[in-house]
Coordinates of C-alpha atoms in Angstrom, one line a residue:
X1 CA -10.5 4.8 36.0
X2 CA -11.3 5.8 32.4
X3 CA -9.0 4.1 29.9
X4 CA -8.5 5.6 26.4
X5 CA -9.2 3.6 23.3
X6 CA -5.5 3.9 22.3
X7 CA -4.5 2.4 25.7
X8 CA -6.9 -0.5 25.2
X9 CA -5.5 -1.2 21.8
X10 CA -1.9 -1.2 23.1
X11 CA -2.8 -3.5 26.0
X12 CA -4.6 -5.7 23.5
X13 CA -1.6 -5.8 21.2
X14 CA 0.9 -6.6 23.9
X15 CA -1.2 -8.8 26.3
X16 CA -4.6 -9.5 25.0
X17 CA -6.3 -12.1 22.8
X18 CA -4.3 -12.3 19.6
X19 CA -7.2 -12.9 17.2
X20 CA -9.1 -10.0 18.7
X21 CA -6.0 -7.8 18.3
X22 CA -5.5 -8.8 14.6
X23 CA -9.1 -8.2 13.7
X24 CA -9.5 -4.9 15.7
X25 CA -6.5 -3.5 13.7
X26 CA -7.2 -5.2 10.3
X27 CA -10.9 -4.5 9.8
X28 CA -10.5 -0.7 9.8
X29 CA -7.4 -1.0 7.6
X30 CA -9.4 -3.2 5.1
X31 CA -12.2 -0.6 5.0
X32 CA -9.6 2.2 4.7
X33 CA -7.8 0.4 1.8
X34 CA -11.2 -0.2 0.1
X35 CA -11.9 3.5 0.3
X36 CA -8.5 4.2 -1.2
X37 CA -9.1 1.7 -4.0
X38 CA -12.5 3.4 -4.7
X39 CA -10.7 6.4 -6.1
X40 CA -9.3 4.4 -9.0
X41 CA -12.4 2.2 -9.3
X42 CA -14.6 5.3 -9.6
X43 CA -12.4 6.7 -12.3
X44 CA -12.4 3.4 -14.1
X45 CA -16.2 3.1 -13.9
X46 CA -17.0 6.6 -15.3
X47 CA -14.2 6.6 -17.9
X48 CA -15.4 3.2 -19.1
X49 CA -18.7 4.8 -19.9
X50 CA -17.2 7.3 -22.4
X51 CA -14.6 5.2 -24.2
X52 CA -12.0 2.5 -24.1
X53 CA -9.2 4.9 -25.1
X54 CA -9.6 7.1 -22.0
X55 CA -9.8 4.0 -19.8
X56 CA -6.6 2.6 -21.4
X57 CA -4.9 5.9 -20.9
X58 CA -5.2 6.0 -17.1
X59 CA -4.2 2.3 -16.9
X60 CA -1.1 3.1 -19.0
X61 CA 0.2 5.9 -16.8
X62 CA -1.0 4.9 -13.3
X63 CA 2.2 2.8 -12.7
X64 CA 4.3 6.0 -13.3
X65 CA 2.5 7.7 -10.4
X66 CA 2.8 4.6 -8.3
X67 CA 6.6 4.4 -8.8
X68 CA 7.0 7.8 -7.2
X69 CA 4.3 7.2 -4.5
X70 CA 5.9 3.9 -3.5
X71 CA 9.4 5.3 -3.3
X72 CA 8.1 8.0 -1.0
X73 CA 6.1 5.5 0.9
X74 CA 9.4 4.0 2.1
X75 CA 9.7 7.1 4.3
X76 CA 6.3 6.4 5.9
X77 CA 7.0 2.7 6.2
X78 CA 10.2 3.5 8.1
X79 CA 8.3 5.9 10.3
X80 CA 5.6 3.4 11.1
X81 CA 8.1 0.7 12.0
X82 CA 10.2 3.0 14.1
X83 CA 7.3 4.8 15.9
X84 CA 5.7 1.4 16.6
X85 CA 8.8 -0.1 18.2
X86 CA 9.5 3.1 20.2
X87 CA 5.9 2.9 21.5
X88 CA 6.3 -0.8 22.3
X89 CA 9.5 0.0 24.3
X90 CA 7.7 2.9 26.1
X91 CA 9.9 5.6 24.4
X92 CA 7.2 8.2 23.8
X93 CA 9.6 11.2 23.4
X94 CA 11.6 9.3 20.7
X95 CA 8.3 8.3 19.0
X96 CA 7.2 12.0 19.0
X97 CA 10.5 13.2 17.5
X98 CA 10.6 10.4 14.9
X99 CA 7.1 11.3 13.7
X100 CA 8.2 14.9 13.1
X101 CA 11.3 13.8 11.2
X102 CA 9.1 11.6 9.0
X103 CA 6.7 14.4 8.4
X104 CA 9.4 16.9 7.3
X105 CA 11.1 14.4 5.0
X106 CA 7.9 13.2 3.4
X107 CA 6.5 16.6 2.7
X108 CA 9.8 17.8 1.1
X109 CA 10.1 14.7 -1.0
X110 CA 6.5 14.8 -2.3
X111 CA 6.7 18.4 -3.5
X112 CA 10.1 17.9 -5.3
X113 CA 9.0 14.7 -7.0
X114 CA 5.6 16.0 -8.1
X115 CA 7.3 19.0 -9.7
X116 CA 9.9 16.8 -11.5
X117 CA 7.3 14.4 -12.7
X118 CA 5.1 17.2 -14.1
X119 CA 8.1 18.4 -16.2
X120 CA 9.1 15.0 -17.7
X121 CA 5.5 13.6 -18.3
X122 CA 5.5 14.1 -22.1
X123 CA 8.7 12.1 -22.5
X124 CA 7.4 9.3 -20.2
X125 CA 4.1 9.0 -22.1
X126 CA 5.9 8.9 -25.4
X127 CA 8.3 6.2 -24.1
X128 CA 5.3 4.1 -23.1
X129 CA 4.3 3.9 -26.8
X130 CA 0.9 5.6 -26.5
X131 CA -0.9 6.3 -29.8
X132 CA -2.0 9.9 -30.7
X133 CA -5.4 9.6 -28.9
X134 CA -4.2 7.8 -25.9
X135 CA -1.2 10.2 -25.6
X136 CA -3.4 13.2 -25.1
X137 CA -5.6 11.6 -22.4
X138 CA -2.5 10.1 -20.6
X139 CA -0.6 13.4 -20.6
X140 CA -3.5 15.4 -19.2
X141 CA -4.4 12.8 -16.5
X142 CA -0.9 12.3 -15.2
X143 CA 0.0 16.1 -15.2
X144 CA -3.0 16.8 -13.0
X145 CA -3.2 13.8 -10.7
X146 CA 0.5 13.9 -9.8
X147 CA -0.2 17.0 -7.7
X148 CA -2.2 14.9 -5.2
X149 CA 1.1 13.6 -3.8
X150 CA 1.6 16.1 -0.9
X151 CA -2.0 15.5 0.1
X152 CA -1.8 11.7 -0.2
X153 CA 1.4 11.7 1.9
X154 CA -0.3 13.8 4.5
X155 CA -3.1 11.3 4.9
X156 CA -0.6 8.4 4.8
X157 CA 1.4 10.0 7.6
X158 CA -1.7 10.4 9.6
X159 CA -2.5 6.7 9.1
X160 CA 1.0 5.6 9.9
X161 CA 1.3 7.5 13.1
X162 CA -2.1 6.4 14.4
X163 CA -1.7 2.8 13.3
X164 CA 1.7 2.7 15.1
X165 CA -0.4 3.6 18.3
X166 CA -2.9 0.8 17.5
X167 CA -5.6 3.2 16.2
X168 CA -6.8 2.2 12.7
X169 CA -10.3 3.7 13.1
X170 CA -9.6 7.4 12.7
X171 CA -7.7 6.9 9.4
X172 CA -10.6 4.9 8.1
X173 CA -13.1 7.7 8.8
X174 CA -10.8 10.3 7.3
X175 CA -10.6 8.5 4.0
X176 CA -14.3 7.9 4.0
X177 CA -14.9 11.6 3.7
X178 CA -12.5 11.8 0.8
X179 CA -14.1 9.0 -1.2
X180 CA -17.6 10.3 -0.6
X181 CA -16.4 13.6 -2.1
X182 CA -14.8 11.8 -5.0
X183 CA -18.0 9.8 -5.7
X184 CA -19.7 13.1 -6.2
X185 CA -17.0 15.0 -8.1
X186 CA -16.1 12.2 -10.6
X187 CA -19.4 12.1 -12.5
X188 CA -19.6 15.9 -12.3
X189 CA -16.2 16.5 -13.8
X190 CA -16.1 13.6 -16.2
X191 CA -19.7 13.5 -17.5
X192 CA -21.2 16.9 -16.4
X193 CA -18.3 19.1 -17.4
X194 CA -17.2 16.7 -20.2
X195 CA -13.5 16.8 -19.0
X196 CA -12.8 13.1 -19.6
X197 CA -9.5 11.8 -18.1
X198 CA -8.6 15.3 -17.0
X199 CA -11.8 15.5 -15.0
X200 CA -11.1 12.2 -13.3
X201 CA -7.7 13.5 -12.3
X202 CA -9.1 16.8 -11.0
X203 CA -11.8 15.0 -9.0
X204 CA -9.2 12.8 -7.3
X205 CA -7.0 15.8 -6.5
X206 CA -9.8 17.8 -4.9
X207 CA -11.1 14.8 -3.0
X208 CA -7.7 14.1 -1.5
X209 CA -7.1 17.7 -0.6
X210 CA -10.0 17.9 1.9
X211 CA -8.9 14.9 4.2
X212 CA -5.3 16.1 4.0
X213 CA -6.2 19.4 5.5
X214 CA -8.1 17.6 8.3
X215 CA -5.2 15.3 8.8
X216 CA -2.8 18.2 9.2
X217 CA -5.1 19.9 11.7
X218 CA -5.4 16.7 13.8
X219 CA -1.7 16.0 13.7
X220 CA -0.8 19.5 15.0
X221 CA -2.9 19.3 18.1
X222 CA -0.5 19.7 21.0
X223 CA -2.5 17.7 23.5
X224 CA -1.8 14.5 21.6
X225 CA 1.1 12.4 22.8
X226 CA 2.5 12.2 19.2
X227 CA 1.9 15.3 17.2
X228 CA 3.5 17.5 14.6
X229 CA 5.4 20.5 16.1
X230 CA 7.8 22.8 14.3
X231 CA 10.4 22.6 17.0
X232 CA 10.9 18.9 16.4
X233 CA 11.2 19.2 12.6
X234 CA 14.8 20.3 12.4
X235 CA 16.5 17.3 10.9
X236 CA 18.4 15.1 13.4
X237 CA 21.3 13.1 12.0
X238 CA 20.7 9.9 14.0
X239 CA 17.0 9.9 13.2
X240 CA 17.6 10.4 9.5
X241 CA 20.1 7.6 9.5
X242 CA 17.5 5.3 11.0
X243 CA 14.9 6.4 8.5
X244 CA 17.3 5.7 5.6
X245 CA 18.3 2.3 7.1
X246 CA 14.7 1.1 7.4
X247 CA 13.0 3.2 4.7
X248 CA 15.5 3.1 1.8
X249 CA 15.2 -0.7 1.1
X250 CA 11.4 -0.4 1.2
X251 CA 11.5 2.6 -1.1
X252 CA 13.8 0.9 -3.6
X253 CA 11.8 -2.3 -3.5
X254 CA 8.4 -0.6 -3.9
X255 CA 9.5 1.7 -6.7
X256 CA 11.4 -1.0 -8.5
X257 CA 8.3 -3.2 -8.3
X258 CA 6.2 -0.4 -9.7
X259 CA 8.7 0.2 -12.5
X260 CA 8.2 -3.5 -13.3
X261 CA 4.5 -2.8 -13.4
X262 CA 5.2 0.0 -15.8
X263 CA 7.1 -2.3 -18.2
X264 CA 4.3 -4.8 -17.8
X265 CA 1.9 -2.1 -19.1
X266 CA 4.1 -1.7 -22.2
X267 CA 3.9 -5.4 -22.8
X268 CA 0.1 -5.5 -22.4
X269 CA -0.3 -2.4 -24.5
X270 CA 1.4 -4.3 -27.4
X271 CA -1.9 -6.4 -27.5
X272 CA -4.0 -3.3 -28.1
X273 CA -6.1 -0.8 -26.1
X274 CA -8.7 -3.4 -25.3
X275 CA -6.2 -5.7 -23.7
X276 CA -4.8 -2.7 -21.7
X277 CA -8.4 -1.8 -20.5
X278 CA -9.0 -5.5 -19.5
X279 CA -5.7 -5.6 -17.7
X280 CA -6.5 -2.5 -15.7
X281 CA -10.0 -3.7 -14.8
X282 CA -8.8 -7.1 -13.7
X283 CA -6.0 -5.6 -11.5
X284 CA -8.4 -3.2 -9.8
X285 CA -11.0 -5.8 -9.1
X286 CA -8.3 -8.2 -7.9
X287 CA -7.1 -5.5 -5.5
X288 CA -10.5 -5.6 -3.9
X289 CA -10.3 -9.4 -3.5
X290 CA -6.9 -9.1 -1.7
X291 CA -7.9 -6.2 0.6
X292 CA -8.4 -8.4 3.6
X293 CA -5.0 -9.9 3.1
X294 CA -3.4 -6.5 2.8
X295 CA -5.2 -5.3 5.9
X296 CA -4.1 -8.3 8.0
X297 CA -0.6 -7.9 6.7
X298 CA -0.6 -4.2 7.9
X299 CA -2.0 -5.3 11.3
X300 CA 0.8 -8.0 11.5
X301 CA 3.4 -5.2 11.1
X302 CA 1.9 -3.2 13.9
X303 CA 1.5 -6.2 16.2
X304 CA 5.0 -7.6 15.5
X305 CA 6.6 -4.1 15.8
X306 CA 5.1 -3.3 19.2
X307 CA 5.8 -6.8 20.6
X308 CA 9.4 -6.7 19.3
X309 CA 9.8 -3.3 20.9
X310 CA 8.5 -4.8 24.2
X311 CA 11.0 -7.7 23.9
X312 CA 8.2 -10.2 23.3
X313 CA 9.5 -12.2 20.3
X314 CA 7.3 -15.3 20.9
X315 CA 4.1 -13.2 21.0
X316 CA 5.2 -11.4 17.8
X317 CA 5.7 -14.8 16.1
X318 CA 2.3 -16.0 17.3
X319 CA 0.7 -12.9 15.8
X320 CA 2.3 -13.6 12.5
X321 CA 1.2 -17.3 12.4
X322 CA -2.4 -16.6 13.3
X323 CA -2.5 -13.7 10.7
X324 CA -1.3 -16.0 7.9
X325 CA -3.8 -18.7 8.7
X326 CA -6.7 -16.2 8.6
X327 CA -5.5 -14.7 5.4
X328 CA -5.0 -17.9 3.5
X329 CA -8.4 -19.3 4.6
X330 CA -10.3 -16.2 3.7
X331 CA -8.7 -15.8 0.3
X332 CA -9.0 -19.5 -0.6
X333 CA -12.8 -19.5 0.0
X334 CA -13.3 -16.0 -1.6
X335 CA -11.1 -16.9 -4.6
X336 CA -13.0 -20.2 -5.3
X337 CA -16.2 -18.2 -5.5
X338 CA -14.9 -15.3 -7.6
X339 CA -13.0 -17.5 -10.0
X340 CA -16.3 -18.9 -11.4
X341 CA -16.6 -17.5 -14.9
X342 CA -20.3 -16.2 -14.6
X343 CA -19.4 -14.3 -11.4
X344 CA -16.1 -12.8 -12.8
X345 CA -17.9 -11.8 -16.0
X346 CA -20.7 -10.1 -14.1
X347 CA -18.2 -8.2 -12.0
X348 CA -16.1 -6.9 -14.9
X349 CA -19.2 -6.0 -16.9
X350 CA -19.7 -3.2 -14.4
X351 CA -16.7 -1.3 -15.8
X352 CA -17.0 -1.8 -19.5
X353 CA -19.6 -2.2 -22.3
X354 CA -17.0 -3.6 -24.8
X355 CA -17.6 -7.3 -25.3
X356 CA -13.9 -8.1 -26.0
X357 CA -12.7 -6.2 -23.0
X358 CA -15.2 -8.0 -20.8
X359 CA -14.1 -11.4 -22.0
X360 CA -10.4 -10.7 -21.5
X361 CA -10.9 -9.1 -18.1
X362 CA -13.1 -11.9 -16.9
X363 CA -10.5 -14.5 -17.9
X364 CA -7.8 -12.5 -16.1
X365 CA -9.9 -12.1 -13.0
X366 CA -10.8 -15.8 -12.9
X367 CA -7.2 -16.9 -13.1
X368 CA -6.0 -14.4 -10.4
X369 CA -8.9 -15.2 -8.0
X370 CA -8.3 -18.9 -8.2
X371 CA -4.7 -18.5 -7.1
X372 CA -5.1 -15.5 -4.8
X373 CA -4.7 -17.5 -1.6
X374 CA -0.9 -17.3 -2.1
X375 CA -1.3 -13.5 -1.3
X376 CA -2.2 -14.5 2.3
X377 CA 1.3 -15.9 2.8
X378 CA 2.9 -13.0 0.9
X379 CA 1.2 -10.2 2.8
X380 CA 1.4 -11.6 6.3
X381 CA 5.1 -12.5 5.9
X382 CA 5.8 -9.0 4.5
X383 CA 4.2 -7.6 7.6
X384 CA 6.4 -9.8 9.8
X385 CA 9.6 -8.5 8.1
X386 CA 8.4 -4.9 8.1
X387 CA 7.5 -5.0 11.7
X388 CA 10.9 -6.3 12.7
X389 CA 12.6 -3.6 10.5
X390 CA 14.0 -6.1 7.9
X391 CA 12.9 -4.1 4.9
X392 CA 15.9 -5.3 2.9
X393 CA 14.1 -8.7 2.7
X394 CA 10.9 -7.1 1.4
X395 CA 13.0 -5.1 -1.1
X396 CA 14.7 -8.1 -2.5
X397 CA 11.5 -10.2 -2.8
X398 CA 9.5 -7.3 -4.3
X399 CA 12.1 -6.6 -6.9
X400 CA 12.6 -10.3 -7.9
X401 CA 8.9 -10.9 -8.0
X402 CA 8.6 -8.5 -11.0
X403 CA 12.0 -8.4 -12.6
X404 CA 12.9 -12.1 -12.4
X405 CA 9.9 -14.3 -11.9
X406 CA 7.2 -12.3 -13.7
X407 CA 9.2 -11.3 -16.8
X408 CA 10.7 -14.7 -17.1
X409 CA 7.2 -16.3 -16.9
X410 CA 6.0 -13.8 -19.4
X411 CA 8.7 -14.6 -21.8
X412 CA 8.2 -18.4 -21.5
X413 CA 4.5 -18.2 -21.9
X414 CA 4.5 -15.6 -24.7
X415 CA 7.5 -16.5 -26.8
X416 CA 7.9 -20.3 -26.2
X417 CA 4.3 -21.4 -25.5
X418 CA 2.7 -18.7 -27.7
X419 CA -0.2 -18.1 -25.2
X420 CA -0.8 -14.5 -26.4
X421 CA -2.4 -12.1 -23.9
X422 CA -2.9 -15.0 -21.4
X423 CA 0.8 -15.1 -20.9
X424 CA 0.4 -11.8 -19.0
X425 CA -2.3 -13.3 -16.8
X426 CA -0.3 -16.4 -15.9
X427 CA 2.9 -14.4 -15.3
X428 CA 1.1 -12.5 -12.5
X429 CA -0.1 -15.6 -10.6
X430 CA 3.0 -17.6 -11.0
X431 CA 5.4 -14.8 -9.9
X432 CA 3.1 -14.1 -6.9
X433 CA 3.2 -17.8 -5.9
X434 CA 6.9 -18.2 -6.2
X435 CA 7.5 -15.0 -4.1
X436 CA 5.2 -16.3 -1.4
X437 CA 7.1 -19.6 -1.1
X438 CA 10.4 -17.7 -0.9
X439 CA 9.1 -15.4 1.8
X440 CA 7.9 -18.3 3.9
X441 CA 11.2 -20.1 3.6
X442 CA 13.0 -16.9 4.7
X443 CA 10.7 -16.8 7.7
X444 CA 11.6 -20.4 8.5
X445 CA 15.3 -19.5 8.4
X446 CA 14.7 -17.1 11.3
X447 CA 16.1 -14.0 9.6
X448 CA 13.4 -11.9 11.2
X449 CA 14.7 -12.7 14.7
X450 CA 18.0 -10.8 14.2
X451 CA 17.7 -7.4 15.8
X452 CA 17.5 -4.7 13.1
X453 CA 16.8 -1.7 15.3
X454 CA 18.8 -1.4 18.5
X455 CA 17.9 1.1 21.1
X456 CA 20.8 2.8 22.9
X457 CA 21.4 1.4 26.4
X458 CA 20.3 4.6 28.0
X459 CA 17.1 4.5 26.0
X460 CA 16.2 0.8 26.6
X461 CA 14.6 1.1 30.0
X462 CA 11.7 -1.0 30.9
X463 CA 8.8 -1.4 28.5
X464 CA 5.3 -0.6 29.6
X465 CA 4.5 -4.3 29.4
X466 CA 7.3 -5.1 31.9
X467 CA 6.2 -2.3 34.2
X468 CA 2.6 -3.5 34.0
X469 CA 3.6 -7.0 34.9
X470 CA 5.5 -5.8 38.0
X471 CA 2.6 -3.7 39.1
X472 CA 0.3 -6.7 38.7

């Protein structure tokens, strides 16, 4: 009998070799995340060729866009958690209806927020303290790029629905098409048409539009078990309550964290445009270093979610422990290599010709890379709590990481120790380390074991795993 790839993935997640399950899910997610990161890296590369001011401009306002994106991502996080657990419990009809509720809510949110952000952009850029030159570039970039939100959410929904089913390959290929298009459009708009920051934003917008249209087409195919259908989009009170219960903490935590990043940008900008450019380069390169950790954390959420739905708590915990060990080992080895000053300098030199920017960015990257192994604990444990629906834990830790630990460290290093711009660099690694320790302690307390999502008695039934065991 022919077995679909989706079925193989589900069997692997619920009954197969755990390392194989983690890697089969994580590797496509890592590649997919890399492709997403390439949008910003491509902008950074080409804008760095035409001036530090334009590069500083997009780094200044990117957190504004991320605040809105992360708040809306709470909806897709909730959808992924709920759909994953319904699938693990064998509740395909509930998974289908939940996917449609998530789609309707996310699309409505993205259009409303993009419109609001467009209207208040001048006030935001002024509040950030941009000088006259940076103001113009920042305003133009944000007012154009914010309209990619509906398209980004469409692709994210496609990824969330497929990942919940154990399929991380199709989202990877979908994003590959978008980044290839962006690689072509960026130099054309920025250098060829001489549109600068506005050209970078337009290239990103058009490059995300194409995969979004493909995602919509694939999501509406009726032969798929989980697909988008207008008859299921009418809002259901119980489903919306579940989305809010799981998604709102994640939305608040993510957006609050991004607001913290925005205030961090203000603090960095106080040291000048060169420091702002260096901060942006260091962050973007560091995001590449931690991609495997992010991917494994995402795989952990899927594995934990399906196994919790199938009433296999021990296997869910096993998946988390193995994931964390892989993350920490990989990041420790990679971080030791990339923290070497000659290597970090060579990497950041790709994105800027300014000697002072290169020196600061290399210093920032070296410090972050050396301590990045803590992200392995952070990402895998976040995946554990998301997979079990305990997004209130991730909200609290995300918020405190920025608003308590990072700003406190920034104040101590900057005001008391007079470390200058390096106070920013150390505030990042220290706050990440403290948050990782807190998350691990919360795991040890067993909070994740408390049921967060309860299926109604008439819905509980036997999971596919249980049925499979009886048939065997």
